[in-house]
XYZ file of N, CA and C in Angstrom:
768
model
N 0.856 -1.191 0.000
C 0.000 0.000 0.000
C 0.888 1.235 0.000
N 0.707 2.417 -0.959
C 1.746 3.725 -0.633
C 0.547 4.088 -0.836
N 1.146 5.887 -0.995
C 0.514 7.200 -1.466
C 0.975 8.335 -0.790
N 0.856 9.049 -1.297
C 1.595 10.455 -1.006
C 0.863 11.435 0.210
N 1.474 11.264 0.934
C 0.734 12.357 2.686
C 1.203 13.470 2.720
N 0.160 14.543 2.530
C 0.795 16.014 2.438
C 0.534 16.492 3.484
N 1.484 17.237 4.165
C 1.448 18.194 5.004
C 1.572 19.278 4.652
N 1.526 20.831 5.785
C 2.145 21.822 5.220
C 3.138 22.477 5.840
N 4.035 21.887 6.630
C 4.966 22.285 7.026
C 6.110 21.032 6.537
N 7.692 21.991 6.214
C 8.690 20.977 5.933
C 9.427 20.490 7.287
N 10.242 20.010 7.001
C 11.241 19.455 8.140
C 10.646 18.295 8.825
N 10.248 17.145 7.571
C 9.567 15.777 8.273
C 11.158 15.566 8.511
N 11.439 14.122 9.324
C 11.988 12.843 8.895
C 12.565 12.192 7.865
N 13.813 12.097 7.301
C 13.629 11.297 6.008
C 13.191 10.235 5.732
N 13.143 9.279 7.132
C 11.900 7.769 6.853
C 11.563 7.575 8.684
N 10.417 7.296 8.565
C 9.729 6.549 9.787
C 9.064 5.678 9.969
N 9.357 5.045 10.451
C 8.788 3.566 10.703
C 8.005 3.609 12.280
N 6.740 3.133 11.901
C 5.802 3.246 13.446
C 5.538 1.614 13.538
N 6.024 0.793 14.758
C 6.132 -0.539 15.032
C 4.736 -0.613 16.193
N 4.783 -1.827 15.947
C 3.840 -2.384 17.252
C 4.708 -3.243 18.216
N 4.434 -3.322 19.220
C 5.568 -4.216 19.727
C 5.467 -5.945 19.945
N 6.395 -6.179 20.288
C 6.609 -7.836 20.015
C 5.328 -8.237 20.879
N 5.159 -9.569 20.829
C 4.063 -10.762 21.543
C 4.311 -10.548 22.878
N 3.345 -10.214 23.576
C 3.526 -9.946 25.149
C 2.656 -11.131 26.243
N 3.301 -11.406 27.640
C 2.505 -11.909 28.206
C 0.930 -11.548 28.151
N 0.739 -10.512 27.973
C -0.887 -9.909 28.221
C -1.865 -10.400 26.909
N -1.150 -10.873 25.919
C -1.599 -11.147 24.611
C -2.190 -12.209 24.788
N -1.181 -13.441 25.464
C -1.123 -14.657 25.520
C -2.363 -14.784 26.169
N -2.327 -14.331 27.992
C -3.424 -14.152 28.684
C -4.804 -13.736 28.564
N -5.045 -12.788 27.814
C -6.300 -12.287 26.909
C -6.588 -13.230 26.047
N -6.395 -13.979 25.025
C -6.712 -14.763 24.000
C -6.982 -16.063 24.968
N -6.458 -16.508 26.153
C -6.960 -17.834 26.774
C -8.038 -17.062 27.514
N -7.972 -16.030 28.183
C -9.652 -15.776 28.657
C -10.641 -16.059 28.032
N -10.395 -14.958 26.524
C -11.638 -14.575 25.785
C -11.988 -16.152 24.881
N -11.290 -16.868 24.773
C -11.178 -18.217 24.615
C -12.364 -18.956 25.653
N -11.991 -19.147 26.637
C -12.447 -19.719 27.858
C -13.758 -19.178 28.280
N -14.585 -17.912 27.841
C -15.246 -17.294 27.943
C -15.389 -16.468 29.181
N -14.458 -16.501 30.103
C -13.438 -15.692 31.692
C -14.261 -13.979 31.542
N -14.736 -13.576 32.830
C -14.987 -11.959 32.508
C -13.950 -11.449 32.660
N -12.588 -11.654 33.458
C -11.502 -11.338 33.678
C -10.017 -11.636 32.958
N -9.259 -10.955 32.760
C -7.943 -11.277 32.538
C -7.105 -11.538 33.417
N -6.702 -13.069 33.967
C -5.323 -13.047 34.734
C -4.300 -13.012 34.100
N -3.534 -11.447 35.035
C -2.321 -11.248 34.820
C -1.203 -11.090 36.060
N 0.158 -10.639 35.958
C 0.400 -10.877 37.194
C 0.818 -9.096 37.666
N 0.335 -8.401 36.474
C 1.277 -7.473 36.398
C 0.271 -6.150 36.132
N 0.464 -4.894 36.367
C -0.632 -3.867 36.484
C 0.119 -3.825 34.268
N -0.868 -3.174 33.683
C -1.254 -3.113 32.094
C 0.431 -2.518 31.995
N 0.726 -1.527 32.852
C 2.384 -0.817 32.096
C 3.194 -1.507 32.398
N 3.187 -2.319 33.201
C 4.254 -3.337 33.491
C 4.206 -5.198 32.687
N 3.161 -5.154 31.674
C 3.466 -6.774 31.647
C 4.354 -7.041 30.392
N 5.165 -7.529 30.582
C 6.277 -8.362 29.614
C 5.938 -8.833 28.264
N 7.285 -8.609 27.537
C 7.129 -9.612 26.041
C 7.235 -11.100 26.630
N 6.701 -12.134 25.899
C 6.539 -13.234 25.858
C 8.149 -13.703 25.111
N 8.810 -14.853 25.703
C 9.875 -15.085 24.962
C 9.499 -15.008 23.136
N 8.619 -15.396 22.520
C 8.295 -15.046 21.285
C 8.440 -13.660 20.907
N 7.605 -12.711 21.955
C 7.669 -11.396 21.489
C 9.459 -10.908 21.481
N 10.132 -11.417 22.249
C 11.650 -11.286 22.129
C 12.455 -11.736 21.335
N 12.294 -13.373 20.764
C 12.391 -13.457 19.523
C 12.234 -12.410 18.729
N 11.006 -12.303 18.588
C 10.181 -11.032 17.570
C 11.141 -9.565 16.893
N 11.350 -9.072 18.170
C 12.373 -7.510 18.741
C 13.512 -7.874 17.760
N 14.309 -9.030 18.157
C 15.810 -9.570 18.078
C 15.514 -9.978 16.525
N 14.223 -10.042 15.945
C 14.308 -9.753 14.399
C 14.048 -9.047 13.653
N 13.757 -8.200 14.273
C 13.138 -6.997 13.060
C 14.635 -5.957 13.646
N 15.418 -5.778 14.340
C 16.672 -5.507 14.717
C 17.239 -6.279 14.061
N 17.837 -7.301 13.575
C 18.446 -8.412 12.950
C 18.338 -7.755 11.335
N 17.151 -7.147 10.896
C 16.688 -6.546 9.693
C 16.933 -5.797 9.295
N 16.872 -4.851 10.568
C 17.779 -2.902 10.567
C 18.636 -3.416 10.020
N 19.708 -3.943 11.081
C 20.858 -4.165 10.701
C 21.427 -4.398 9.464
N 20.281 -4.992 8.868
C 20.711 -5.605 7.471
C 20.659 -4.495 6.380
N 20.347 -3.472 6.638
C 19.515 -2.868 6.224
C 21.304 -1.901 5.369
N 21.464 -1.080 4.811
C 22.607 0.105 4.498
C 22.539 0.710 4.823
N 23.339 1.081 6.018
C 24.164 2.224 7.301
C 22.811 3.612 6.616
N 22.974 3.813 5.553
C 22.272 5.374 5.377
C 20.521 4.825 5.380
N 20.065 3.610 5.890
C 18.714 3.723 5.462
C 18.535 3.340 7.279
N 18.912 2.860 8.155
C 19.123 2.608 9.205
C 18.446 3.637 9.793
N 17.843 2.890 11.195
C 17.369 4.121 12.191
C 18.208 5.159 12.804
N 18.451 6.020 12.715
C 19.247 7.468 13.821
C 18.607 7.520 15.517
N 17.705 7.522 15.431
C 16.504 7.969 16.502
C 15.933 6.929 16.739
N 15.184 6.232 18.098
C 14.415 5.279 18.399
C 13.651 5.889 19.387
N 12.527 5.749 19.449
C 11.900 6.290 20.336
C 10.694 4.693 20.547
N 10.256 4.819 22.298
C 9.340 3.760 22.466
C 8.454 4.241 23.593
N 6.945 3.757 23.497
C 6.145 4.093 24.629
C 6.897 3.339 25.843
N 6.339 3.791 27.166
C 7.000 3.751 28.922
C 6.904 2.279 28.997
N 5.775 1.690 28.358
C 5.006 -0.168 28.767
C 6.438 -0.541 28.911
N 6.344 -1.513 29.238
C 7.556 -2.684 29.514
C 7.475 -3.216 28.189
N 6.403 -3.481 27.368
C 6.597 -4.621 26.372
C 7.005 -4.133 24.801
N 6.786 -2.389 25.070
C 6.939 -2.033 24.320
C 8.617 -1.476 24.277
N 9.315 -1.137 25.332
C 10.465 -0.349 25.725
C 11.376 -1.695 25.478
N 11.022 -2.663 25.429
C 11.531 -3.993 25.853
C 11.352 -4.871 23.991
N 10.675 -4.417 23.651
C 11.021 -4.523 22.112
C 11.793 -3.498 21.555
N 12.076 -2.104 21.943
C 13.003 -0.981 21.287
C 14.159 -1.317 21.753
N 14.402 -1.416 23.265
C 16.137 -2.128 23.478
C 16.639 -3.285 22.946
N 15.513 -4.616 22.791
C 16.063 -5.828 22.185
C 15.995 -5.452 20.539
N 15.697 -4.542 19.859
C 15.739 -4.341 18.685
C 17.062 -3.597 18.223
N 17.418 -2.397 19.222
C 18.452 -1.810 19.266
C 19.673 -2.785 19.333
N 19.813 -3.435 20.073
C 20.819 -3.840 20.570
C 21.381 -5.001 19.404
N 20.242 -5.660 18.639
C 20.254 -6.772 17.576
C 20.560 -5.940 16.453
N 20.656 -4.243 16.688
C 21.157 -3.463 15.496
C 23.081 -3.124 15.791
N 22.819 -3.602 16.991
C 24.735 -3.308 17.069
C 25.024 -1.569 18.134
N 23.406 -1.456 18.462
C 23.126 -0.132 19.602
C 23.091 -0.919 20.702
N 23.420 0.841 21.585
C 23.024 0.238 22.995
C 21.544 0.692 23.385
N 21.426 -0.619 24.647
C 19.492 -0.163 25.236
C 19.255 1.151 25.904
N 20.492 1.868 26.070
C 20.266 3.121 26.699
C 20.250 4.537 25.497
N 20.423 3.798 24.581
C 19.602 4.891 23.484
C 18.380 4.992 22.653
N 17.866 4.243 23.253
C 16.249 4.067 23.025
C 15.711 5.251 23.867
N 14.852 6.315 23.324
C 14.299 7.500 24.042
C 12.874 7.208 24.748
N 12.700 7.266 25.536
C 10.828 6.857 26.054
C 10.266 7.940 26.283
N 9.059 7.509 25.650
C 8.246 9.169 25.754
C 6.506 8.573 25.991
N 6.391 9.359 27.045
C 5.351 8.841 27.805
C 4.098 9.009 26.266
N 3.643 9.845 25.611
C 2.739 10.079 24.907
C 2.810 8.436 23.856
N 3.755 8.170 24.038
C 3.296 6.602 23.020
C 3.010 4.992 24.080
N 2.258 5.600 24.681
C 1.689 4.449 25.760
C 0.719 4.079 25.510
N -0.054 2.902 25.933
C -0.497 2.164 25.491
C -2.460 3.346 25.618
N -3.236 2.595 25.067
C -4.214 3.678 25.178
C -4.829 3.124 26.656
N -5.439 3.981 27.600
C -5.771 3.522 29.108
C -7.509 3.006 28.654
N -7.705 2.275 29.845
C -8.957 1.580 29.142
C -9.961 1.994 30.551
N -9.051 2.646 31.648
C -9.669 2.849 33.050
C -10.672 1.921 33.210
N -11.909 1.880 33.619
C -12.722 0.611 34.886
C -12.648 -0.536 33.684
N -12.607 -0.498 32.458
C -12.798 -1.502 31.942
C -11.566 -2.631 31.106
N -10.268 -1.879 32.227
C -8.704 -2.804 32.351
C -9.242 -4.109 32.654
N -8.169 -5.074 31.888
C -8.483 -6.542 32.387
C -9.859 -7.182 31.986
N -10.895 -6.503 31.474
C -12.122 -7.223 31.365
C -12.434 -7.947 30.182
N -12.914 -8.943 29.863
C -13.178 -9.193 28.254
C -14.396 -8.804 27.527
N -14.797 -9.031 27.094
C -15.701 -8.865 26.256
C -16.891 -9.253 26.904
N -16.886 -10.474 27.476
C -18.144 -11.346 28.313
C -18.327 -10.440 29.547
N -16.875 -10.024 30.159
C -16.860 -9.519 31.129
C -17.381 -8.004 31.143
N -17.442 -7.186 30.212
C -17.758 -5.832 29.938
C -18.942 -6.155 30.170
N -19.644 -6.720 29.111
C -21.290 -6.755 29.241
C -21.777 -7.525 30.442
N -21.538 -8.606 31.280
C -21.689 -8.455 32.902
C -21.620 -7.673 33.223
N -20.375 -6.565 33.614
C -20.334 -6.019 34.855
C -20.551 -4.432 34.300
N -20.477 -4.297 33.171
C -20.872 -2.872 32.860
C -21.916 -2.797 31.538
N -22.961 -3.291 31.582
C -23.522 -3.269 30.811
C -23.871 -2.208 29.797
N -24.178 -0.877 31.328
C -24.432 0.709 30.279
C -23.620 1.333 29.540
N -22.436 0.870 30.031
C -21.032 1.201 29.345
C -20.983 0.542 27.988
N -21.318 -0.789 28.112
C -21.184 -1.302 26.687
C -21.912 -0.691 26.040
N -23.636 -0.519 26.031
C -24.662 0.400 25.112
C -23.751 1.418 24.418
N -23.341 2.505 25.711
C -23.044 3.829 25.715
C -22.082 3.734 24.278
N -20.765 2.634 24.762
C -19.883 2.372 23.357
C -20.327 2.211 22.193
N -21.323 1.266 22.235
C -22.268 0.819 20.742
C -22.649 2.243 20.075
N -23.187 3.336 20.892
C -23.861 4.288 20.618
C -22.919 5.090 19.943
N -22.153 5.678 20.828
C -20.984 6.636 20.742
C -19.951 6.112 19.589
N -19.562 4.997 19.240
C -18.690 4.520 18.911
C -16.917 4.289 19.322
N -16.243 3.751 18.894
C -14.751 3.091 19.517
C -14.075 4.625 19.189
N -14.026 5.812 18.214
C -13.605 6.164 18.480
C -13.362 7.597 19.120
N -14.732 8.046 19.604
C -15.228 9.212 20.560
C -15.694 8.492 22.075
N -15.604 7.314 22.049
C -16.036 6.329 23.797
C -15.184 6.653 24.426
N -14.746 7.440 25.739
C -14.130 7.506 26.850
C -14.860 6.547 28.145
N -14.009 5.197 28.006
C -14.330 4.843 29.710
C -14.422 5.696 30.883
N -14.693 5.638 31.959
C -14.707 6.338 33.031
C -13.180 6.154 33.108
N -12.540 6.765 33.760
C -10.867 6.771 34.177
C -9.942 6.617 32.547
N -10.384 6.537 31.782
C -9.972 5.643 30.449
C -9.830 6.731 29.552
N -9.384 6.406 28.606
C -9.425 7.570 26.996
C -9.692 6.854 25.947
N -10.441 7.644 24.856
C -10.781 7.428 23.784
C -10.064 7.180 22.862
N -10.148 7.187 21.557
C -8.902 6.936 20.394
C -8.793 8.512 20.147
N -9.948 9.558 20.389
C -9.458 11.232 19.875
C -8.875 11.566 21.121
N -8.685 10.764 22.177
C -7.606 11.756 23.261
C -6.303 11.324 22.521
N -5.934 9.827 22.382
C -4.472 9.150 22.030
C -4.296 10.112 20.655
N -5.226 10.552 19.596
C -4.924 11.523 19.005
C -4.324 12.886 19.498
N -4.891 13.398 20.237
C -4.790 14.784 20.918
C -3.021 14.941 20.871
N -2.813 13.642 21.968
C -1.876 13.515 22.331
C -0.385 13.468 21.231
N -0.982 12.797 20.173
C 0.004 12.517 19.324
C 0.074 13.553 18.818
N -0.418 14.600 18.234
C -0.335 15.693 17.672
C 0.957 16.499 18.315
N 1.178 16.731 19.328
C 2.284 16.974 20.105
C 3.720 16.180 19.390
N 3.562 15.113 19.266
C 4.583 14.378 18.949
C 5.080 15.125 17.439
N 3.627 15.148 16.499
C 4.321 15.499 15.228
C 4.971 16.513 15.129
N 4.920 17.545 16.064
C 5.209 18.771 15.853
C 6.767 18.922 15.944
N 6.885 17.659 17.343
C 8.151 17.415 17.508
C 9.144 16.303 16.650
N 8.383 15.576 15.735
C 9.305 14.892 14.663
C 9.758 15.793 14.089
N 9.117 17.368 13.582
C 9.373 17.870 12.504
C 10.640 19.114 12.877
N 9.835 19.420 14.478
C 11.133 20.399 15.100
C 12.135 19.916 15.605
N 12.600 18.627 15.931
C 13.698 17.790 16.672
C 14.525 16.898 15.631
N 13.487 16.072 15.027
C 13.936 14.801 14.351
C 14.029 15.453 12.442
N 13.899 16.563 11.948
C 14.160 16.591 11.036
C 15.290 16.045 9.995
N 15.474 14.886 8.979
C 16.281 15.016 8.251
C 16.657 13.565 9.051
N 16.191 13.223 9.999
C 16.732 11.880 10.730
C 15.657 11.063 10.167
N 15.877 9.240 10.819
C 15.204 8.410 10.092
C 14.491 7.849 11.433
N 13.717 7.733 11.748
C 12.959 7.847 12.901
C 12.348 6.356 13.095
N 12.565 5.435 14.560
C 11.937 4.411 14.227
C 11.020 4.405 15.775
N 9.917 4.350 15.960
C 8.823 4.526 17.049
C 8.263 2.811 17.172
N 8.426 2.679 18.288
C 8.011 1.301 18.998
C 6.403 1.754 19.903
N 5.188 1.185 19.264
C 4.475 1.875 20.537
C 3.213 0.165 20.372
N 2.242 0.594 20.624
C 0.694 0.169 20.587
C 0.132 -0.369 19.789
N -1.294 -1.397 19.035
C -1.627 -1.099 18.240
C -2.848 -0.023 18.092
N -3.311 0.372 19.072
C -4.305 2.346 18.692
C -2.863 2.990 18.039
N -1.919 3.101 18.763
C -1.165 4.192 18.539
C -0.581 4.329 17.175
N -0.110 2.971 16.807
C -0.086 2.552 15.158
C -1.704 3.322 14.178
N -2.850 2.709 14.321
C -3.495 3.140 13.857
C -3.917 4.888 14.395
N -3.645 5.199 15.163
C -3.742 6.678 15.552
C -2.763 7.685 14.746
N -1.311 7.083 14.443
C -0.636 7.830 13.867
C -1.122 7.665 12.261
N -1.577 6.665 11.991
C -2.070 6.246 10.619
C -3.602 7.671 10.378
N -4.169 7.741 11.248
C -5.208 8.483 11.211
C -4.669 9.847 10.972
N -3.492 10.517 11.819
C -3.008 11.914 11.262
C -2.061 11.728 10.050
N -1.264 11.161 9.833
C -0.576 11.286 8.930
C -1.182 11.327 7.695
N -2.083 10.282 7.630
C -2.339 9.849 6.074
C -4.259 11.133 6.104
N -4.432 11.473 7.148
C -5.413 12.564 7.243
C -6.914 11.867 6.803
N -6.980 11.040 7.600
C -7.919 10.044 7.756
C -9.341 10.484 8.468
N -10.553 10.165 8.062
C -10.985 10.782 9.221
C -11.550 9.461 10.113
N -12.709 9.703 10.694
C -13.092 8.136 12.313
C -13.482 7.310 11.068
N -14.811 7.552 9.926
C -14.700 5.978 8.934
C -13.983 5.195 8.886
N -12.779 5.967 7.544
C -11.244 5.545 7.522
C -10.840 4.311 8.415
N -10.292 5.073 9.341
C -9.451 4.252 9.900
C -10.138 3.422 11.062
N -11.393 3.561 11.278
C -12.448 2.235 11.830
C -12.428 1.252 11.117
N -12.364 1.930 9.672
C -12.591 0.272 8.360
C -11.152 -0.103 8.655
N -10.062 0.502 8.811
C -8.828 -0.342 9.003
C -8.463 -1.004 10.256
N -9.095 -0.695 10.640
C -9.114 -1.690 12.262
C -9.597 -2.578 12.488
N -11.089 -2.577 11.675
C -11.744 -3.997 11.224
C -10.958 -5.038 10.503
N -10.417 -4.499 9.554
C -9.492 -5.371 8.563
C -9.193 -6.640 9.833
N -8.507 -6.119 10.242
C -7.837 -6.816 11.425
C -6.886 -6.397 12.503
N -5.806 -7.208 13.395
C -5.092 -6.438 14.444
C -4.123 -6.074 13.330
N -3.118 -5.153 13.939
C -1.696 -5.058 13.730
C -0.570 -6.396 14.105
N -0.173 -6.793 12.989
C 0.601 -8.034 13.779
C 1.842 -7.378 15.013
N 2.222 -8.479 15.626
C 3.432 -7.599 16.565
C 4.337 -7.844 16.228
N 5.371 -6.521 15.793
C 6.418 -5.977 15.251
C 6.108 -5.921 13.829
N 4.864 -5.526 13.806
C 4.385 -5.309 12.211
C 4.876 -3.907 11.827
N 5.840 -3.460 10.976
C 6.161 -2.254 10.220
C 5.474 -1.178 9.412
N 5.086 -0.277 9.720
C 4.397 0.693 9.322
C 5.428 1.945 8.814
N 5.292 2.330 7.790
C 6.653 2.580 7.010
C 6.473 3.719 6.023
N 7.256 4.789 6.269
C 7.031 6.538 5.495
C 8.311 6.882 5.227
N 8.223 7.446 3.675
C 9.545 7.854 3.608
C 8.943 9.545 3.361
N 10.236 10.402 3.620
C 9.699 12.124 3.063
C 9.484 11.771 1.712
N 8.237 13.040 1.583
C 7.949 12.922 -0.540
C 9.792 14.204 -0.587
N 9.857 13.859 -2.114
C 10.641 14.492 -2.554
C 11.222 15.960 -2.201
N 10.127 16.807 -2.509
C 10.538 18.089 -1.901
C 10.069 18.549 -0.894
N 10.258 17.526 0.388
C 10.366 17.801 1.814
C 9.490 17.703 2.292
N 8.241 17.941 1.821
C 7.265 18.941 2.437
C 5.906 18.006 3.109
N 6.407 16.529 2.852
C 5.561 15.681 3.425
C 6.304 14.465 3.274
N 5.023 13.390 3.407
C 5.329 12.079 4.057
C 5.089 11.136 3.158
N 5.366 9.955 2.616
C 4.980 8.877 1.744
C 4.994 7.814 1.818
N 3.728 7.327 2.235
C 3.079 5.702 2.812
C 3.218 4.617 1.769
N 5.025 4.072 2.951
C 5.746 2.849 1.389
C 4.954 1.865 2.084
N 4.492 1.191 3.068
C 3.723 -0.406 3.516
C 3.409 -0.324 5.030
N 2.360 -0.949 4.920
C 1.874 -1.264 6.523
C 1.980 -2.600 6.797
N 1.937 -2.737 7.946
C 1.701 -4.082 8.300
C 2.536 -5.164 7.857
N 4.018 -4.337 7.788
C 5.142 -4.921 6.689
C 5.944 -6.305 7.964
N 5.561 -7.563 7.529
C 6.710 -8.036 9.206
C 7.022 -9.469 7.996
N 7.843 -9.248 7.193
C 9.016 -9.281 6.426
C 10.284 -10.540 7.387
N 10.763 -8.982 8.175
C 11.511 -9.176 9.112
C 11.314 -10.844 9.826
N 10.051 -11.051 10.742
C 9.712 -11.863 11.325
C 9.857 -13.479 10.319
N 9.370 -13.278 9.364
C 9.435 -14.046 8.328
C 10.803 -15.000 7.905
N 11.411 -13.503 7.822
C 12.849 -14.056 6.826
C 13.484 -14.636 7.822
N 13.134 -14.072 9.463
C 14.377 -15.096 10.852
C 13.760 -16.252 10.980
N 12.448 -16.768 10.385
C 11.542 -17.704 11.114
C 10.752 -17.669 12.270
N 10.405 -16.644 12.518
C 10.045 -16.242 13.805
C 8.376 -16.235 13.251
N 7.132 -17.054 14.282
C 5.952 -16.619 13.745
C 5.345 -15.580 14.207
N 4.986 -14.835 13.047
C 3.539 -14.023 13.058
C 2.858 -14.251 13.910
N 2.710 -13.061 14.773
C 1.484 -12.984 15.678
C 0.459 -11.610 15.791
N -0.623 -12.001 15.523
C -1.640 -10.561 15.783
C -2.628 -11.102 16.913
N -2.367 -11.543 17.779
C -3.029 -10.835 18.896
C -3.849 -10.052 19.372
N -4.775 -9.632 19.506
C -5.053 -7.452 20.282
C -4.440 -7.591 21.255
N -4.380 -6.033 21.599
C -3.913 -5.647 22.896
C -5.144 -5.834 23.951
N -6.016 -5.610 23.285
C -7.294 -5.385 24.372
C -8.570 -6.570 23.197
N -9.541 -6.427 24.652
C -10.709 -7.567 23.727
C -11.272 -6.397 23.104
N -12.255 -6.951 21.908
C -12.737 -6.103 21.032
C -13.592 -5.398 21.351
N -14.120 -5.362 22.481
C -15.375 -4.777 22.986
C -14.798 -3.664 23.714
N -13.747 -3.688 24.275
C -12.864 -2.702 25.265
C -12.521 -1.628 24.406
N -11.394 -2.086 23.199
C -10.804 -1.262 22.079
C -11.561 -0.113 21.130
């Protein structure tokens, strides 16, 4: 998939790549709930703290394995990753499989995972038990104007990102930028960049998840002045080490 993303200010990035991060314990755990038909998710760990799954580390240690492969001038400069553990923890094991160290991975709180407040941990079965009006309210409102109580919507994780672009363009200009975050945050940055509006990028969420360490991939257009959507959902990488494909959600579908 490409096409040409115009902005109107220069000083993008010369390429950016927006990742999802590797296979996490919480993945694993969610898919045997919502499996099992469980209102709950056991985990051992509060949502910012739970771990890649040795797979999801595999995962990291190949799409780093890929950089690497990659020619010194097309290579990441900049790494930046949301605070999660699973996500910070795929940018150092990626770094480091590039021949970097884990202490140059930058963390920036705005690429965290999206908060789901009272309705953390719950599945799908479990939403409609224990919060029934909440579920309506979602049906009504839709996934991406629904704020849980304590929680945010997909237009706050927007809000938020908007901040960020301002700062790819005033910080990271002319660098090759590689962002480890979420899958909202993947599709959130997909929503400003490519200037999407809630349809859009609802129909791309349906498609399906984001696989983890799936590549989402922009190079600058020619004369600066914007962005150009070379592939999504690119995991190549994962492929060529033998490592399997995993799409997962982060959250059950009723939550997201």
């Amino acid at each position: 998939m490409s096409g040409a993303v115009r902005q109107d200010h220069a000083g993008w990035p010369e390429r950016l790549w927006i990742i999802r991060h590797g296979e996490s314990a919480g993945n694993i755990a969610r898919d045997r709930a919502e499996a099992s038909g469980a209102p709950l998710i056991e985990l051992q760990h509060r949502d910012a703290d739970v771990p890649l799954s040795p797979l999801g580390l595999e995962q990291a240690q190949a799409l780093g394995a890929w950089m690497r492969a990659l020619p010194e001038e097309l290579r990441p400069t900049t790494i930046l990753a949301s605070p999660y553990e699973r996500a910070r923890q795929t940018a150092c094991a990626a770094a480091e499989s590039m021949g970097r160290r884990a202490e140059e991975v930058l963390v920036d709180e705005r690429l965290r995972e999206k908060e789901f407040g009272v309705l953390d941990r719950y599945t799908r079965a479990g939403i409609r038990e224990k919060f029934p009006e909440l579920a309506d309210q979602r049906r009504l409102v839709g996934k991406f104007y629904f704020r849980p109580p304590g929680g945010e919507s997909w237009c706050d994780v927007v809000l938020r990102l908007r901040s960020m672009l301002s700062d790819l363009q005033r910080n990271h200009a002319g660098e090759r930028v590689m962002i480890v975050g979420h899958q909202v945050i993947v599709n959130c940055f997909r929503y400003l960049l490519e200037r999407m509006d809630e349809r859009t990028i609802l129909a791309i969420d349906r498609e399906g998840d984001v696989p983890n360490c799936g590549i989402t991939e922009y190079v600058r257009a020619a004369d600066g002045c914007g962005l150009v959507l070379e592939r999504t959902n690119f995991v190549a990488p994962l492929v060529e080490a033998g490592s399997p494909v995993t799409i997962e959600s982060d959250r059950p579908k009723g939550a997201r």
